CSV table of C-alpha atoms in Angstrom, one decimal:
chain,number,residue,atom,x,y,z
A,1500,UNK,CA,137.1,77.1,137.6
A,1501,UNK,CA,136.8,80.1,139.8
A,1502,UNK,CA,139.8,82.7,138.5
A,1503,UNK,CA,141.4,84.8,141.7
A,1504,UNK,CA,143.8,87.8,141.1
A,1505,UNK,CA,145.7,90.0,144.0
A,1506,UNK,CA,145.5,93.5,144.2
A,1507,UNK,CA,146.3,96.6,146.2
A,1508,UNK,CA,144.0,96.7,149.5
A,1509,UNK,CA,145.3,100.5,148.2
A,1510,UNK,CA,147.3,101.6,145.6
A,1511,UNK,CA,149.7,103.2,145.6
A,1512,UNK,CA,148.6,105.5,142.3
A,1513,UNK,CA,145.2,105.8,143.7
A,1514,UNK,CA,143.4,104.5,141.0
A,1515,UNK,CA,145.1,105.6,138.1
A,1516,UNK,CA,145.3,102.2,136.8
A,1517,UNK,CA,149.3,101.8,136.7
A,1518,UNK,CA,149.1,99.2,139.4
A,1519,UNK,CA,150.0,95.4,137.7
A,1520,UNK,CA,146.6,94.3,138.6
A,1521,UNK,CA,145.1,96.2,135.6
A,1522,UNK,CA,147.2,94.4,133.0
A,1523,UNK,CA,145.2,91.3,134.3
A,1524,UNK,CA,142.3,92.4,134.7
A,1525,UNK,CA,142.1,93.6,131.2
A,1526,UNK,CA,143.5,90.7,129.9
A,1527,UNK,CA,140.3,89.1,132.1
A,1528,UNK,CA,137.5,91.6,130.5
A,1529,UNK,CA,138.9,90.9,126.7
A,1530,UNK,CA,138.7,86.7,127.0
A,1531,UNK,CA,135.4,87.6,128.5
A,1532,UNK,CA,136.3,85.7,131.7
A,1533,UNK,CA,134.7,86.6,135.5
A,1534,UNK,CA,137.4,86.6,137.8
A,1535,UNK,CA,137.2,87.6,142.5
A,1536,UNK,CA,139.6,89.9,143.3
A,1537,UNK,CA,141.6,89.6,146.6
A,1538,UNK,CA,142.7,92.6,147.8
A,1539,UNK,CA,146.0,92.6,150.3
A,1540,UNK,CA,147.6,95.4,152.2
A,1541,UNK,CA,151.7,96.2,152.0
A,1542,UNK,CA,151.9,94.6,155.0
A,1543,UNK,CA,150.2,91.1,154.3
A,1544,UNK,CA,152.1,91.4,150.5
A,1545,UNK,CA,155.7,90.8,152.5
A,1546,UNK,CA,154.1,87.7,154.6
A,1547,UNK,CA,154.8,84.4,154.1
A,1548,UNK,CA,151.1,83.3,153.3
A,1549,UNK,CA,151.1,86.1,150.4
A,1550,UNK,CA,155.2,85.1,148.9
A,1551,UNK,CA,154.1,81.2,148.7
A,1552,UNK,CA,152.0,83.1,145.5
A,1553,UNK,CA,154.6,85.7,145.1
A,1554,UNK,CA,158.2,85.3,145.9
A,1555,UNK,CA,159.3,88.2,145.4
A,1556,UNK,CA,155.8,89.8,147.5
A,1557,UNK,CA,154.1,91.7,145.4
A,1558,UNK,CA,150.7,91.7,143.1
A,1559,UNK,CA,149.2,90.8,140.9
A,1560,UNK,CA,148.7,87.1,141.6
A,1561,UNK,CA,146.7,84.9,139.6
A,1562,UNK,CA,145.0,81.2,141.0
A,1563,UNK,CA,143.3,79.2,138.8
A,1564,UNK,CA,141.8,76.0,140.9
A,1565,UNK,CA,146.0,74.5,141.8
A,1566,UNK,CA,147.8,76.5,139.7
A,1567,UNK,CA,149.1,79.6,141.0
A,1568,UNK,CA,151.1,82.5,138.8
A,1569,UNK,CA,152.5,85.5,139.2
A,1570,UNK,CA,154.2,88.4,136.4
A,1571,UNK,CA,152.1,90.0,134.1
A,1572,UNK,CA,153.3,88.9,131.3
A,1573,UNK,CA,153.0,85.3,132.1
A,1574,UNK,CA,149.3,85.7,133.3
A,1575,UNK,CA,148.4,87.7,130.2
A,1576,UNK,CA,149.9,84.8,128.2
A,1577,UNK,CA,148.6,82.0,130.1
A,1578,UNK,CA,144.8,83.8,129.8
A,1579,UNK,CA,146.0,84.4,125.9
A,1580,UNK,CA,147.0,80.9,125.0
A,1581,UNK,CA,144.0,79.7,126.7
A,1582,UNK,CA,140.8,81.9,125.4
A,1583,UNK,CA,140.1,83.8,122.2
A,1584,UNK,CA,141.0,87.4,122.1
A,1585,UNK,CA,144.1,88.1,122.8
A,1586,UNK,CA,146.1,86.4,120.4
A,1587,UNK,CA,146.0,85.4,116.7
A,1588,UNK,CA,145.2,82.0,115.4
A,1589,UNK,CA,148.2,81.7,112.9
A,1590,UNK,CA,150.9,79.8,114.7
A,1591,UNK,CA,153.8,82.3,113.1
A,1592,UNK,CA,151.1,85.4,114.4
A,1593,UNK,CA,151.0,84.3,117.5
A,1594,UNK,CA,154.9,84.0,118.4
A,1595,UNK,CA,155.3,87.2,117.2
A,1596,UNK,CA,152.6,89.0,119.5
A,1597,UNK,CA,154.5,86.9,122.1
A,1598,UNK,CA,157.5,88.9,120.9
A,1599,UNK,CA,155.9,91.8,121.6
A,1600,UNK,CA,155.3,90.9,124.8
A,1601,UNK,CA,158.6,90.2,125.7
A,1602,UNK,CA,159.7,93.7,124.5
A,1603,UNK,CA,156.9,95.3,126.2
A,1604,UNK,CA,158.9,94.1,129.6
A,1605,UNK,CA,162.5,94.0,128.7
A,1606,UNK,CA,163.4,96.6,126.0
A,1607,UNK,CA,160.6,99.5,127.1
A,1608,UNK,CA,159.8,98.9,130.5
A,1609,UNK,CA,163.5,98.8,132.0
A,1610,UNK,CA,164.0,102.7,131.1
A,1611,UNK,CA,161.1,103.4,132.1
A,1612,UNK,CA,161.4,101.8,135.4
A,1613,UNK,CA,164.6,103.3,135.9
A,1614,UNK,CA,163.1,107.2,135.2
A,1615,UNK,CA,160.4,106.2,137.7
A,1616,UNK,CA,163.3,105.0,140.4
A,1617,UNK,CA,164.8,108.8,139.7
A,1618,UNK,CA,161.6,110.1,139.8
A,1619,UNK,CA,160.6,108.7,143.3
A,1620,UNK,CA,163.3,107.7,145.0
A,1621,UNK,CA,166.2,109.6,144.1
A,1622,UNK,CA,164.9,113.2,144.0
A,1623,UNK,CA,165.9,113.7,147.4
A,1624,UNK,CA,169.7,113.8,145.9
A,1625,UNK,CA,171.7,116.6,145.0
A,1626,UNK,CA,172.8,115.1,142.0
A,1627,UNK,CA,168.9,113.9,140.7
A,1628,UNK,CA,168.0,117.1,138.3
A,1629,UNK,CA,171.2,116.4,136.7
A,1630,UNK,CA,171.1,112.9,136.4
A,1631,UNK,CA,167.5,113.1,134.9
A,1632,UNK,CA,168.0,114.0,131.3
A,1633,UNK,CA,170.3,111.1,131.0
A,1634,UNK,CA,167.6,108.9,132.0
A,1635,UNK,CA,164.7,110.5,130.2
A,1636,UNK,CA,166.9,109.9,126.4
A,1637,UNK,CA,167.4,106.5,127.4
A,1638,UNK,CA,163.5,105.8,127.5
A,1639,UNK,CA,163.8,108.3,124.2
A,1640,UNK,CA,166.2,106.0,122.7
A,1641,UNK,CA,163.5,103.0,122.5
A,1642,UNK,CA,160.6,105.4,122.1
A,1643,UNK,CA,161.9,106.8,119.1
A,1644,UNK,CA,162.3,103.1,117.5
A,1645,UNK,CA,159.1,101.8,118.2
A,1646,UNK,CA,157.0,104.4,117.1
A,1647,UNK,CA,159.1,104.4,113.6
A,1648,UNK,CA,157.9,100.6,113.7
A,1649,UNK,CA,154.5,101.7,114.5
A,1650,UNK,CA,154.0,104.4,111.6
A,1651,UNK,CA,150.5,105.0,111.2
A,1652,UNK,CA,149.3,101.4,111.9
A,1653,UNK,CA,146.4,100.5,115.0
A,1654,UNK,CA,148.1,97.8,116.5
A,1655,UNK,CA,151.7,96.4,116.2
A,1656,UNK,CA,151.2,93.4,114.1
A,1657,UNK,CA,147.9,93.7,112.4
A,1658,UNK,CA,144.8,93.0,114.6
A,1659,UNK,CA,145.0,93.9,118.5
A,1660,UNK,CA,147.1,90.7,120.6
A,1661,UNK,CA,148.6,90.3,124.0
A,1662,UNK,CA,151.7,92.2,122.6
A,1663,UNK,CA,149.6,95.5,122.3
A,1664,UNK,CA,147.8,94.9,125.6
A,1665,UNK,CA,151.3,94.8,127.2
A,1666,UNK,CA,152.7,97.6,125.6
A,1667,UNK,CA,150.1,99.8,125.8
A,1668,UNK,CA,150.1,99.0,129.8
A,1669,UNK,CA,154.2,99.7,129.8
A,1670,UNK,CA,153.7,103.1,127.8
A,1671,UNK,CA,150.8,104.1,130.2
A,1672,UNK,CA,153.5,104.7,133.1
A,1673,UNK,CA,155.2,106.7,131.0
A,1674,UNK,CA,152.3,109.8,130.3
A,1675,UNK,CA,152.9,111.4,133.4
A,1676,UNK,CA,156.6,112.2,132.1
A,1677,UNK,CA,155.2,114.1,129.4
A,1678,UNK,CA,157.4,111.9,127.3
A,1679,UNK,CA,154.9,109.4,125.7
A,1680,UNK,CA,153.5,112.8,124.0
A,1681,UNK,CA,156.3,113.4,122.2
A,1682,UNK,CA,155.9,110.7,120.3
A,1683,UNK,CA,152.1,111.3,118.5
A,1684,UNK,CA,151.4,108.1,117.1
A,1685,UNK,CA,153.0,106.2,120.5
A,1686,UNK,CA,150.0,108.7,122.5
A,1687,UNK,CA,147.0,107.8,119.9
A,1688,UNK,CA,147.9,103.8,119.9
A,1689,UNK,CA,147.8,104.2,123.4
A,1690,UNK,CA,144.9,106.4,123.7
A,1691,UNK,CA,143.2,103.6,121.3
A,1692,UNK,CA,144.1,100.8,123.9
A,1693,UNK,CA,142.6,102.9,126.6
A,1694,UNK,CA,139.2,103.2,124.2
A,1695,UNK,CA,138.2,99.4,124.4
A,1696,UNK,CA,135.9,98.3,126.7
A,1697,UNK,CA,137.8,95.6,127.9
A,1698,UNK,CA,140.4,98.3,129.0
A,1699,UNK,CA,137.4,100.5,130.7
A,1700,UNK,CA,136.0,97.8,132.6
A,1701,UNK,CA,139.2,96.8,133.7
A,1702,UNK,CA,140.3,100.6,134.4
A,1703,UNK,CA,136.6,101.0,136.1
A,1704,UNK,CA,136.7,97.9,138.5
A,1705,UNK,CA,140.5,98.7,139.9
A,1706,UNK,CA,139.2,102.4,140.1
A,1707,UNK,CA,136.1,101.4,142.0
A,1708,UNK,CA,138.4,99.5,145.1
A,1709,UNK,CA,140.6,102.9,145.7
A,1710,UNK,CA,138.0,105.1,145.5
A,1711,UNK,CA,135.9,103.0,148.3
A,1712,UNK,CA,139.7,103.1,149.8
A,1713,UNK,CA,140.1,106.5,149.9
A,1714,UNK,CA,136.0,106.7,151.5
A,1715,UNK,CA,136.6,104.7,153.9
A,1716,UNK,CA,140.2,105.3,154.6
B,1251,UNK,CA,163.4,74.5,108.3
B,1252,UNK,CA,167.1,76.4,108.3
B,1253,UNK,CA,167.0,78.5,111.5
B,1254,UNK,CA,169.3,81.7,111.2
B,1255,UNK,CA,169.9,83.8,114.3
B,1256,UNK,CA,172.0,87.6,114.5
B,1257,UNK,CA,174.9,87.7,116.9
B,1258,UNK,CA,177.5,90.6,117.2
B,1259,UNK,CA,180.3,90.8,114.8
B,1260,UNK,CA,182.5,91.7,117.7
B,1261,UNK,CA,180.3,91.0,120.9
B,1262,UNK,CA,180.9,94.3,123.5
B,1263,UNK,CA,182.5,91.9,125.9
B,1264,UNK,CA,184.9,90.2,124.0
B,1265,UNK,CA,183.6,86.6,124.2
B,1266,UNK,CA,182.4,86.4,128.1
B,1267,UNK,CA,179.0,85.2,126.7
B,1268,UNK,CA,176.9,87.7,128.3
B,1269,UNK,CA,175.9,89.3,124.8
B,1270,UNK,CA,172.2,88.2,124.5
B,1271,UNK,CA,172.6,85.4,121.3
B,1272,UNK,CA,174.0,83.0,124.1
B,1273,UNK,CA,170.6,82.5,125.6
B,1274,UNK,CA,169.4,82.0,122.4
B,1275,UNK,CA,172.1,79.7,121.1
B,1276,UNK,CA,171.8,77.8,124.5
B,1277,UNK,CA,168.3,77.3,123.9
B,1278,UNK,CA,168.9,75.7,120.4
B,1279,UNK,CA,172.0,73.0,122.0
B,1280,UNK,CA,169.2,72.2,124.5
B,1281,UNK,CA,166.8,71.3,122.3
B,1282,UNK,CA,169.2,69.8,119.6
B,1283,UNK,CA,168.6,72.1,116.8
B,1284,UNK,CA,171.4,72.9,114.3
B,1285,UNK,CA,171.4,76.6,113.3
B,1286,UNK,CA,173.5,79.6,111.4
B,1287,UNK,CA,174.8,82.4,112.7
B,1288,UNK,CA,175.1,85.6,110.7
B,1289,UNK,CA,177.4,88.3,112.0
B,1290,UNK,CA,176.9,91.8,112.4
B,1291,UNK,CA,178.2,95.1,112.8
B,1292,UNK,CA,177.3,97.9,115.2
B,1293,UNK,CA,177.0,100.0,112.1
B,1294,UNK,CA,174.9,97.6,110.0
B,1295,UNK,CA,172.4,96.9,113.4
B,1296,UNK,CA,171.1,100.5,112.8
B,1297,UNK,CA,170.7,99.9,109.0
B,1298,UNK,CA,167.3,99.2,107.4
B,1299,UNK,CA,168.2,95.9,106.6
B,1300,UNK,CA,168.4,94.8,110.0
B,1301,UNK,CA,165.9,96.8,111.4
B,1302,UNK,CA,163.5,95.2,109.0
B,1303,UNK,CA,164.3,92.4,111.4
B,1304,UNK,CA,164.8,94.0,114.9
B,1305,UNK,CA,162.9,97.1,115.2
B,1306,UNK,CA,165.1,98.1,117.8
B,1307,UNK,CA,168.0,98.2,115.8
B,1308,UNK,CA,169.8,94.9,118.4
B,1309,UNK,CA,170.5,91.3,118.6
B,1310,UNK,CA,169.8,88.4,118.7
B,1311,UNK,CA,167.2,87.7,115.9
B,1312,UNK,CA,165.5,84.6,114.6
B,1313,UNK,CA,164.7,83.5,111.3
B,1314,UNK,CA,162.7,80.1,110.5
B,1315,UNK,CA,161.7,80.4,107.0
B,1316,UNK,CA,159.2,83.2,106.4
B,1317,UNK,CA,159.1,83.4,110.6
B,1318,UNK,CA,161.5,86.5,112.4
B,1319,UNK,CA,161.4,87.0,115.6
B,1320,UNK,CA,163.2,89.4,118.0
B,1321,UNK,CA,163.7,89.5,121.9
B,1322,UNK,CA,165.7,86.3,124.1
B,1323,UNK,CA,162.4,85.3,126.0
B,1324,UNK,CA,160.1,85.2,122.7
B,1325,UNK,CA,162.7,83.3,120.8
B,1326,UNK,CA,163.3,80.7,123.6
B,1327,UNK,CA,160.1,80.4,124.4
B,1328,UNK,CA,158.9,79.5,120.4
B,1329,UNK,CA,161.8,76.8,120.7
B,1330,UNK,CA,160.7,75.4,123.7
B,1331,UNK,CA,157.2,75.1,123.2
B,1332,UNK,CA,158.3,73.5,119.7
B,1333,UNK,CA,160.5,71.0,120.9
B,1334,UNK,CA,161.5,68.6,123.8
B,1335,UNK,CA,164.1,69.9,126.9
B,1336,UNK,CA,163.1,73.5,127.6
B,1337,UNK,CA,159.4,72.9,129.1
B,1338,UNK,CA,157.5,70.1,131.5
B,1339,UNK,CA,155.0,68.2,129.3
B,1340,UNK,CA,152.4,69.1,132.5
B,1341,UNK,CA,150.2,72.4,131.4
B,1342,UNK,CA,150.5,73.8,135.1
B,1343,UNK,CA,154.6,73.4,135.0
B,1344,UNK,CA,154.7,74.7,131.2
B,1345,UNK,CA,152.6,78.0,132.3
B,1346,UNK,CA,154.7,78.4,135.6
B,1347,UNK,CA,158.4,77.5,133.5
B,1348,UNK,CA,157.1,80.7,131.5
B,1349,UNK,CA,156.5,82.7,134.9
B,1350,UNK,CA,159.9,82.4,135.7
B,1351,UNK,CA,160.9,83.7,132.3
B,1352,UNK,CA,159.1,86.5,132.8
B,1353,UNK,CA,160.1,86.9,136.0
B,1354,UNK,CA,163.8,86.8,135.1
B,1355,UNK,CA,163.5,89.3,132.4
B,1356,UNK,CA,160.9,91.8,133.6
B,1357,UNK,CA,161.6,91.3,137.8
B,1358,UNK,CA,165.0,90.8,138.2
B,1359,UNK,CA,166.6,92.2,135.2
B,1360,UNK,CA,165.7,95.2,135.0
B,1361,UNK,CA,167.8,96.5,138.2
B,1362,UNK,CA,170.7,95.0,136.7
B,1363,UNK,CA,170.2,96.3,133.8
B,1364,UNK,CA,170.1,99.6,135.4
B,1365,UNK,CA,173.2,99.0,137.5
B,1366,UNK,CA,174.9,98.3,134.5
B,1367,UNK,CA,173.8,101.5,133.0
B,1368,UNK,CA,175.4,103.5,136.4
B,1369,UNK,CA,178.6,101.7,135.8
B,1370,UNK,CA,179.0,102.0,132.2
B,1371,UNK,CA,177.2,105.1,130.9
B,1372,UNK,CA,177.0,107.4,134.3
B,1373,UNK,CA,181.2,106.7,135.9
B,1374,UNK,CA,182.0,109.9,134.4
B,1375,UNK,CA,179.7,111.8,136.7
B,1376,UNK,CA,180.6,113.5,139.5
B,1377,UNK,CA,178.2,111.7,141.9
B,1378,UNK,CA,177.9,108.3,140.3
B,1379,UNK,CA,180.3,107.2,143.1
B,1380,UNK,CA,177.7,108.1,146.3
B,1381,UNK,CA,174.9,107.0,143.9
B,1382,UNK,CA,176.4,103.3,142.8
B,1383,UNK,CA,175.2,101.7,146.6
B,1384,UNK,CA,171.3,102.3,145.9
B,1385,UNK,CA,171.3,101.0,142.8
B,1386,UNK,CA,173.0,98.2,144.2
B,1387,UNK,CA,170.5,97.9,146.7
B,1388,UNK,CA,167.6,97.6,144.6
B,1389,UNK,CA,169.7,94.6,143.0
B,1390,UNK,CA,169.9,92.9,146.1
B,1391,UNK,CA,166.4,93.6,146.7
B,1392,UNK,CA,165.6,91.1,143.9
B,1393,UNK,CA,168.0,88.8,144.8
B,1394,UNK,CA,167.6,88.2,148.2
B,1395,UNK,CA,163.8,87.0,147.5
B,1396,UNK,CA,164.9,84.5,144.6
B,1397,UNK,CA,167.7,83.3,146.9
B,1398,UNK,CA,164.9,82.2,149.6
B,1399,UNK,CA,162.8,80.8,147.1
B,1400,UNK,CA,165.3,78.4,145.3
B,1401,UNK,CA,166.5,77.3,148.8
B,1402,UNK,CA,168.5,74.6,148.4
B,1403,UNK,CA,166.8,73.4,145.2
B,1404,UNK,CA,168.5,72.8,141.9
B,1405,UNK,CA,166.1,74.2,139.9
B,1406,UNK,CA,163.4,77.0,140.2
B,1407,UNK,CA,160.4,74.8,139.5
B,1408,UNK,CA,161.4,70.7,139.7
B,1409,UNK,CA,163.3,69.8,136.5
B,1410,UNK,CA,165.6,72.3,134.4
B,1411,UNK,CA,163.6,74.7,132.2
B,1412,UNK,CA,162.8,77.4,129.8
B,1413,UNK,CA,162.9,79.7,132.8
B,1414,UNK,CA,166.0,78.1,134.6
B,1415,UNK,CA,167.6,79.2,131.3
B,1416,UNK,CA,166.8,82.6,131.6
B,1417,UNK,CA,167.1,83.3,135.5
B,1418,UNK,CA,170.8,81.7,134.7
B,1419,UNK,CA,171.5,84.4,132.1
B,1420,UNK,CA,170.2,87.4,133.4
B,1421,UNK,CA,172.3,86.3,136.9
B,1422,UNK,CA,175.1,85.7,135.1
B,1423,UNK,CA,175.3,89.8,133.7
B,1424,UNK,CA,175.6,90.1,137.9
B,1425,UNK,CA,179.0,88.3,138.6
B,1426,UNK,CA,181.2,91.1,137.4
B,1427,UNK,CA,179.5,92.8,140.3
B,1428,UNK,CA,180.5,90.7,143.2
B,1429,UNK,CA,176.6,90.9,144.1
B,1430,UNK,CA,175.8,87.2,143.0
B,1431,UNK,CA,178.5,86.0,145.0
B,1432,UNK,CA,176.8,87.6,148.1
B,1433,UNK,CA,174.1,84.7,147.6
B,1434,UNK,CA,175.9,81.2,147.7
B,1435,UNK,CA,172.7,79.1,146.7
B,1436,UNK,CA,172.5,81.3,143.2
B,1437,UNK,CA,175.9,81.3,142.7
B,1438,UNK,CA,175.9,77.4,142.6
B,1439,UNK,CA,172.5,77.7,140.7
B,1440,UNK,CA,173.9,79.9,137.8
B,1441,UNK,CA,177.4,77.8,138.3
B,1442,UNK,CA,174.9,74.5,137.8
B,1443,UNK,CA,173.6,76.3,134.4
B,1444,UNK,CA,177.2,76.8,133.2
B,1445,UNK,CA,177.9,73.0,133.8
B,1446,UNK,CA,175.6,72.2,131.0
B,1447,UNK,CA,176.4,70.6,128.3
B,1448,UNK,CA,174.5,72.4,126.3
B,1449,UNK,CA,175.2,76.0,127.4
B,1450,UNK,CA,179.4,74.9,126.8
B,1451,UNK,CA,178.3,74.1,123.6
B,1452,UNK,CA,176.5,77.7,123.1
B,1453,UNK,CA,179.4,79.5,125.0
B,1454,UNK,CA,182.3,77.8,122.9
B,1455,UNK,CA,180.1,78.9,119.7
B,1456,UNK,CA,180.3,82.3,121.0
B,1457,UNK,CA,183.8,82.4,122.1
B,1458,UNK,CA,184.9,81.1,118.9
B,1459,UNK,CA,183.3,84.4,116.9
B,1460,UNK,CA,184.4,86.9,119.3
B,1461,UNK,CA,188.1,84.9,119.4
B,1462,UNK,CA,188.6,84.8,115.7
B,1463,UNK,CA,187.5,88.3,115.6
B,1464,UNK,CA,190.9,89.5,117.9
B,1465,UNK,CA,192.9,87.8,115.7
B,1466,UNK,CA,191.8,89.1,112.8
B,1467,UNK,CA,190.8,92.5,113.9
């Protein structure tokens, strides 16, 4: 059955792979399954057509013949549970790459969704170089923990899961902060995530729509 | 198989049942699984000990034998995919039960989460007043979305779920905040969570700690 994902008609990191649609797409390139991409503008993402997928209007998407999903984390999961590669086949293995998952999106990406709200949306305060510190030791405070937890292992629970491929996509958003290189071992497991060829193809194929954006645009 | 969860020793908010074991506790009364509870302190959460458990030094946890697991959405998600009342038996309804998980944690928690930061950690500041109306705004921007979608609907996705569990949760950190009482239809949606049986059986269980805990403290 044919897979379709959403993405950026243009992204908004032009290419840099931090759009959602590369979480997917890797995801897509490590169960080894061909997938058409359907590219939307901002404009069509806030139409009705587009929030039938996507309530709350954004990408990635993800159709499978009549089922239609939408969050990351639930796509990579779906594609996990469904296909070898992305998750162990130990019962007790596999919940806990799920838990890894889970605090890929709720215990590391809300700080560093909040220091990219300061970042881009609130520098134009008088108050935003003050605030910022306070922000960048919150995404400290669950840095620090995880990459105790890491130590010098690969992966974060033996061989590389869905719980890796998630937080390795969170931690991504966070180079650009110079914070992730604080924290060696957090920059080389994600530097090691980046290094699969499931990650490159996926990187390559969302890199290949903005550049012909930016050509053409 | 015994099943063990963590749960604050004194929960932050005295009892309210926002402190994160209720979803998990909830989950358990829906699925009709007995379990302990072991208490702990805010000093013994950053021991080893417990961080052997919980990387990130928090609660809930969830022991099954040789099993731990950490995070809400990973823990209710292993119950309900192991027992009956948290998931649709249909494979399209079980994968899009575990969008709205995600979705609740990783889409529409996240700005409360950060609007709980600006009123807890940031009311000292000089500007947190003229900052508190944007972050609210982002909140709404989540919330207007989900309040289209669940129209007047019961439910997010036909019958009660996993993901109806969570959405209910994470709303219910906004009531403090006046801003889920802005949207009738969730209000009556997280107010139609509350009336379970089972989540007054998870909140009593909760209350009864954190009320014990005043009288003794």
């Amino acid at each position: 059955m044919t897979i379709t994902i959403t993405a950026f008609e243009r992204s908004p990191d032009g290419g840099k792979g931090l759009a959602r649609d590369t979480r997917v797409r890797w995801a897509l390139e490590e169960a080894g399954l061909p997938y058409a991409v359907r590219l939307v503008s901002f404009q069509a993402m806030k139409e009705l057509a587009h929030r039938a997928l996507h309530p709350f209007g954004q990408i990635p998407t993800y159709e499978e013949g009549d089922l239609v999903l939408f969050e990351t984390g639930a796509i990579v999961l779906h594609i996990a549970q469904r296909h070898a590669g992305l998750l162990p086949a130990d019962a007790d293995a596999r919940a806990r790459a799920t838990t890894w998952m889970f605090a890929a999106v709720n215990t590391v990406e809300p700080p560093i969704l909040e220091l990219a709200n300061a970042v881009l949306l609130e520098r134009d305060t008088t108050w935003s170089t003050e605030r910022l510190p306070r922000v960048q030791d919150r995404v400290r405070d669950r840095m620090r923990p995880l990459s105790e937890f890491l130590g010098d292992a690969d992966w974060l629970d033996g061989a590389f899961s869905a719980g890796d491929l998630m937080m390795v996509s969170v931690l991504l958003r966070l180079r650009a902060s110079g914070i992730l290189d604080e924290f060696a071992n957090l920059a080389a497991y994600v530097a090691r995530g980046e290094a699969r060829s499931a990650y490159q193809r996926a990187f390559a194929a969302q890199r290949a729509v903005n550049t012909a954006e930016i050509k053409e645009g």
